[in-house]
mmCIF file of C-alpha atoms in Angstrom:
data_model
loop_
_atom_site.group_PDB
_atom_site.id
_atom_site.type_symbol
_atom_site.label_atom_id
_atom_site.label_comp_id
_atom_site.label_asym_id
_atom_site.label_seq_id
_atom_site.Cartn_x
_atom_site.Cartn_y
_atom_site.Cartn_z
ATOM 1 C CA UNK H 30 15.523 2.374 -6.843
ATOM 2 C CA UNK H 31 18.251 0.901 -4.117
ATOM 3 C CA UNK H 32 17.459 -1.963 -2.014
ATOM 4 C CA UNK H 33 15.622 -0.113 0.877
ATOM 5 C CA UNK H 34 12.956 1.889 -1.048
ATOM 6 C CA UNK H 35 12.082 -1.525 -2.731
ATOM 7 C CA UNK H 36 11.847 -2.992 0.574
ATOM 8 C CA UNK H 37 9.595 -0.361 2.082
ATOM 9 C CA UNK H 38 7.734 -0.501 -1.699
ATOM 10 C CA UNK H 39 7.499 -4.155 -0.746
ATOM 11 C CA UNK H 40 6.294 -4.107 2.679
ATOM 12 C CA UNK H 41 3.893 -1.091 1.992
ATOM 13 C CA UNK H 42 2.152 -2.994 -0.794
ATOM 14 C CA UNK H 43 1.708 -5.846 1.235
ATOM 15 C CA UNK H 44 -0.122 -3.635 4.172
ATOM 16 C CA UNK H 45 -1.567 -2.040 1.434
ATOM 17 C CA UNK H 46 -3.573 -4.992 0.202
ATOM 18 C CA UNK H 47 -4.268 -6.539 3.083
ATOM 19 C CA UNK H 48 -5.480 -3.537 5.487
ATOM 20 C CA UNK H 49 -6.061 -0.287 2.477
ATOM 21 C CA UNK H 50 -4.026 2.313 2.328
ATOM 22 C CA UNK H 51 -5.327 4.358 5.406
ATOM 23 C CA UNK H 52 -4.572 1.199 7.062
ATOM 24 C CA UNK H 53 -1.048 1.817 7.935
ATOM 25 C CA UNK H 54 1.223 3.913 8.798
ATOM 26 C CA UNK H 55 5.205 4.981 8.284
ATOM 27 C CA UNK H 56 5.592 3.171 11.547
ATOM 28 C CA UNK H 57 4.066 0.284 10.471
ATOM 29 C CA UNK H 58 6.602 0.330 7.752
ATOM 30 C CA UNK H 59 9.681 0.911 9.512
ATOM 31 C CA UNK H 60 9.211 -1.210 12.897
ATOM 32 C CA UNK H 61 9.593 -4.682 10.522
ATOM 33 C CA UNK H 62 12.052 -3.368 8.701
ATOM 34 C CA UNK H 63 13.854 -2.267 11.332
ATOM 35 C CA UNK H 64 14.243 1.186 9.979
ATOM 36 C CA UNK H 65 13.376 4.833 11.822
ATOM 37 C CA UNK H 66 10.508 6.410 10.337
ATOM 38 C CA UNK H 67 13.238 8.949 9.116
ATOM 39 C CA UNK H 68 14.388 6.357 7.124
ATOM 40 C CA UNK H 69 10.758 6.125 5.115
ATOM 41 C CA UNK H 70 10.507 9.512 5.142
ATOM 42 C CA UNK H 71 13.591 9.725 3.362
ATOM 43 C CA UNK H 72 12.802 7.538 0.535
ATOM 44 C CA UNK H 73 9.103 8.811 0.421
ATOM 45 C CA UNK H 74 8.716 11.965 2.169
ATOM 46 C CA UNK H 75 5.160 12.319 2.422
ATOM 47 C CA UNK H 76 2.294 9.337 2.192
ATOM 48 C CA UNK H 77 0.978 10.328 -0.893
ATOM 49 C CA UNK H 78 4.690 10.332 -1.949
ATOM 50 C CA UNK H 79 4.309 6.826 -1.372
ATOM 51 C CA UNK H 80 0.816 6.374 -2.772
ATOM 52 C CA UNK H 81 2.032 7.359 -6.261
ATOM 53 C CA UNK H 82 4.963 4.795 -5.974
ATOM 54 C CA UNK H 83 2.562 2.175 -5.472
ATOM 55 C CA UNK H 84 0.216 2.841 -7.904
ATOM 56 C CA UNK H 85 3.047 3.941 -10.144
ATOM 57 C CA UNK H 86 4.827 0.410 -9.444
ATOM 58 C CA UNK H 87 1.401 -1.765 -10.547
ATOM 59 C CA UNK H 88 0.901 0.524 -13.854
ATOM 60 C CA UNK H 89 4.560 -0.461 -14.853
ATOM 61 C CA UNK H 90 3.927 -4.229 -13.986
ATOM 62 C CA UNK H 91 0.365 -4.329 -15.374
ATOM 63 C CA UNK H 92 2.086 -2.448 -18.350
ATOM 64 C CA UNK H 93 5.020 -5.207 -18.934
ATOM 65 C CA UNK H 94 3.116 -8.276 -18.677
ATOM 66 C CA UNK H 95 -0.053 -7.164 -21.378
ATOM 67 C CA UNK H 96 3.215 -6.010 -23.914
ATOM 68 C CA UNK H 97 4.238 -9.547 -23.173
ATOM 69 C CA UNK H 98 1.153 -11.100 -23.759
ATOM 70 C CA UNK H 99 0.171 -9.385 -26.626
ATOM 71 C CA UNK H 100 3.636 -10.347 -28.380
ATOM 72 C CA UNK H 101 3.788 -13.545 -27.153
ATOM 73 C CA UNK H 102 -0.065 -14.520 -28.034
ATOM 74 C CA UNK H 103 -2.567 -13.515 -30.662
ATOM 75 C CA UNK H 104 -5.062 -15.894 -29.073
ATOM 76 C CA UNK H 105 -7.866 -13.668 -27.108
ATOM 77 C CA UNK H 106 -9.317 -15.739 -24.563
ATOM 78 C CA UNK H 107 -5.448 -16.376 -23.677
ATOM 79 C CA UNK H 108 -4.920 -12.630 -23.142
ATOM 80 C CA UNK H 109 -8.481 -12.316 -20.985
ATOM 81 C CA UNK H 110 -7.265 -15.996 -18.823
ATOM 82 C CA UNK H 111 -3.914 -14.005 -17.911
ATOM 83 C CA UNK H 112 -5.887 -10.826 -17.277
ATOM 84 C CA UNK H 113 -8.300 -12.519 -15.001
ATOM 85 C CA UNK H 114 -5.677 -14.440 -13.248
ATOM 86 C CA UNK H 115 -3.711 -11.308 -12.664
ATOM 87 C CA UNK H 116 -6.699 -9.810 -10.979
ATOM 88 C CA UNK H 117 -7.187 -13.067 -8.585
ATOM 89 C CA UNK H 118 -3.335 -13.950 -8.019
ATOM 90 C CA UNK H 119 -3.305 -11.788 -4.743
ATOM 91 C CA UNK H 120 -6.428 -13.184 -3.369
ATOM 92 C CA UNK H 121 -5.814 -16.809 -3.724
ATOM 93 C CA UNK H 122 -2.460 -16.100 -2.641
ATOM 94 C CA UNK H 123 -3.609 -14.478 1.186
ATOM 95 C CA UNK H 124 -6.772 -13.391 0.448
ATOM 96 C CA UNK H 125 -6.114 -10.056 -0.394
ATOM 97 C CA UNK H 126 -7.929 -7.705 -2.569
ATOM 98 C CA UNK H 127 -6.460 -6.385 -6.120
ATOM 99 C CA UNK H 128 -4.889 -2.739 -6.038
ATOM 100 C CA UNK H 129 -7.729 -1.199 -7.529
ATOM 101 C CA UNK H 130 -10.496 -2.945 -5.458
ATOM 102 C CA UNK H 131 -8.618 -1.392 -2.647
ATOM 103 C CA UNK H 132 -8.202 2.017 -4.317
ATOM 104 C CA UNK H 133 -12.144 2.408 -5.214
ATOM 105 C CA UNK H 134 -12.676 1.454 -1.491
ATOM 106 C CA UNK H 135 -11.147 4.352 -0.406
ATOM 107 C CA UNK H 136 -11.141 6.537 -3.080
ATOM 108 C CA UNK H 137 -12.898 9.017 -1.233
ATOM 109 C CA UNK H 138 -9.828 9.375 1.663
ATOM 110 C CA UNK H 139 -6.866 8.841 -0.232
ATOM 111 C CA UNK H 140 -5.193 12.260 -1.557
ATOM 112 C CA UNK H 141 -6.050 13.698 -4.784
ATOM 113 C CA UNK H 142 -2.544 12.688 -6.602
ATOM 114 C CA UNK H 143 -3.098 9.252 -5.733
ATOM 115 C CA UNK H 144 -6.659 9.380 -6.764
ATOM 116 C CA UNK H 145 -5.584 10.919 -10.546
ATOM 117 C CA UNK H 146 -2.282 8.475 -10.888
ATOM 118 C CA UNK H 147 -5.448 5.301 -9.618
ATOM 119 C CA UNK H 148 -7.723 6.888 -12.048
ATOM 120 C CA UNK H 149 -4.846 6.697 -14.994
ATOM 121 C CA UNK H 150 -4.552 3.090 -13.841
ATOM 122 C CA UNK H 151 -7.931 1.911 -14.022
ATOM 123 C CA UNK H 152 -7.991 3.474 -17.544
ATOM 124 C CA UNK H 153 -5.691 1.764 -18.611
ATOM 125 C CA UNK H 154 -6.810 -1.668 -17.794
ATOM 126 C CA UNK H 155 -9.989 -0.900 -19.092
ATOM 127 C CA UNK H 156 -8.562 0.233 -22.874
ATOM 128 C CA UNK H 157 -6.760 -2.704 -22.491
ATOM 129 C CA UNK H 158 -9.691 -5.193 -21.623
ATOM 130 C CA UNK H 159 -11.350 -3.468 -24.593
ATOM 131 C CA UNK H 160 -8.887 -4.009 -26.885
ATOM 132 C CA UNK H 161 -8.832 -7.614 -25.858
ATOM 133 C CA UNK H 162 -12.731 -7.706 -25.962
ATOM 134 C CA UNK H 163 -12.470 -6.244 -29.789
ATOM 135 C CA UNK H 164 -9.703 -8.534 -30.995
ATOM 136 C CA UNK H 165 -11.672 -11.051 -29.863
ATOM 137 C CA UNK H 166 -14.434 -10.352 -30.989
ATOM 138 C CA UNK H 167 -12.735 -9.870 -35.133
ATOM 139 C CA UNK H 168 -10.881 -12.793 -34.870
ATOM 140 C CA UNK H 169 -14.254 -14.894 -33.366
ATOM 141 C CA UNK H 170 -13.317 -16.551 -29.814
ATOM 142 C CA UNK H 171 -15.956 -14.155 -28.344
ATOM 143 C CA UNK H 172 -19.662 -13.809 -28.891
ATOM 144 C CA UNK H 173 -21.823 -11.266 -27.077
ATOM 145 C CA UNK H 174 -24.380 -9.097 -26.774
ATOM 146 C CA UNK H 175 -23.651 -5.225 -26.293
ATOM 147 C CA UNK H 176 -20.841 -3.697 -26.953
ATOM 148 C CA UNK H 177 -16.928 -4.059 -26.395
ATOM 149 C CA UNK H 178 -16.798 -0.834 -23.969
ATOM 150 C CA UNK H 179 -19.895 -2.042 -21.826
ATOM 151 C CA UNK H 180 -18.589 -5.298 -21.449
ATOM 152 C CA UNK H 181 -15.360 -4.206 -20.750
ATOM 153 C CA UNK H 182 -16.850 -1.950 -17.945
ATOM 154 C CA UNK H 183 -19.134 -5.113 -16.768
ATOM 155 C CA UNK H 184 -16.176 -7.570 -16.984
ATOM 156 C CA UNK H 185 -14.037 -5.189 -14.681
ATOM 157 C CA UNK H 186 -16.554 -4.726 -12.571
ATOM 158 C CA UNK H 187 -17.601 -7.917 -12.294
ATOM 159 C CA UNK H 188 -14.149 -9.207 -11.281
ATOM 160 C CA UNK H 189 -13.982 -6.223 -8.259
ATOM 161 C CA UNK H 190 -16.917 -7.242 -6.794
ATOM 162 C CA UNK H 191 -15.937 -11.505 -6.963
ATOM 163 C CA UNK H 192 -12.931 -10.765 -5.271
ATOM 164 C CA UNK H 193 -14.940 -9.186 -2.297
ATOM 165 C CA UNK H 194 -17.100 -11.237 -2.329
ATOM 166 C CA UNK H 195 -14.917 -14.258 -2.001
ATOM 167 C CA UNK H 196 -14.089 -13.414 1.557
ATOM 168 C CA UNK H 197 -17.335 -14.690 2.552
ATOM 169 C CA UNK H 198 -17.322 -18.153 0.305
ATOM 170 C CA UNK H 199 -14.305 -18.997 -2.336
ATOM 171 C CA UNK H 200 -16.359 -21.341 -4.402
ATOM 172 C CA UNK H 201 -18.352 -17.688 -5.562
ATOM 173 C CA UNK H 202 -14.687 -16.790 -7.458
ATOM 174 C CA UNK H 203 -14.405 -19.908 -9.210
ATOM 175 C CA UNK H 204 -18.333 -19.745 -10.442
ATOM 176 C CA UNK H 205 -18.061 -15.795 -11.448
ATOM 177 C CA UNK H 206 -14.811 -16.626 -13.387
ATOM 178 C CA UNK H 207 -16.848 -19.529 -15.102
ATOM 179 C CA UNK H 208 -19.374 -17.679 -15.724
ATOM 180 C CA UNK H 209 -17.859 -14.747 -17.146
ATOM 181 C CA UNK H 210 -16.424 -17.790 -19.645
ATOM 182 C CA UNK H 211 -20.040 -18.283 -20.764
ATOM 183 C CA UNK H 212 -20.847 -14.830 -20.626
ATOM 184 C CA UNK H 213 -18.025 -14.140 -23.297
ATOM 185 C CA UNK H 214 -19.403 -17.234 -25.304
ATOM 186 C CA UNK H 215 -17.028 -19.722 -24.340
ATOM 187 C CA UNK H 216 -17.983 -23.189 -25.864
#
């Protein structure tokens, strides 16, 4: 990728996060950049063109960082802290919502290809969540009730909805991620 699809990647990501996907537009992208929207085009000729990059771009980073955890770390809770933090980075950062709070709240506008490549994604985090949830669970730093794929369903959606609600009071991140602790029988 040369420098000036990563910088529209860049740029579009941001917009992406902080306004959804519908929020913006090719002009939106190329005013800061001080491209032409021929320019964007270029580099992603269509917005779903663009909408796969994206999503494509977070699958490969999400991807990366669990095969470095999971070398790097045999300790569960450690793995489920960095997954958890991943999730809230953006928000504490500027308040913005993870990339698959903000796909789900528009799943129902954004084109089909992006909706199959967001599906993939979320799939993905949630086979790895469960693996997490089921290592932990053999090698004892978790105790619950149910099983590893309900909680891994509850646990990502649990996290979703925190991070929206955190717009309207902080402090309710902080208590969900505490409680999600307790929840996964932290001592």
């Amino acid at each position: 990728m040369n420098d000036t699809a990563k910088r529209i990647l860049d740029l579009a990501e941001a917009l992406w996060l902080e306004r959804g996907f519908n929020g913006f537009s090719y002009h939106h992208l190329a005013q800061p950049l001080g491209l032409k929207n021929a320019a964007i085009h270029y580099h992603y000729p269509t917005k779903t063109d663009l909408g796969l990059a994206l999503v494509g771009r977070y699958r490969r980073r999400i991807r990366r960082t669990a095969e470095h955890h999971a070398i790097t770390t045999q300790d569960a809770w450690q793995k489920l802290e960095w997954y958890v933090d991943l999730l809230t980075m953006d928000y504490a950062d500027s308040e913005r919502l993870c990339p698959t709070g903000m796909l789900a709240a528009e799943w129902a506008t954004l084109p089909e290809p992006v909706r199959e490549e967001a599906r993939a994604f979320m799939q993905e985090l949630y086979q790895w969540c469960l693996g997490v949830l089921r290592e932990g669970i053999a090698g004892g730093y978790f105790q619950f009730a149910g099983s590893c794929e309900d909680k891994a369903a509850t646990l990502l959606a649990t996290l979703q909805g925190a991070l929206q609600l955190a717009r309207f009071d902080p402090t309710w991140m902080d208590a969900v991620k505490k409680q999600l602790r307790l929840d996964l029988g932290a001592r």
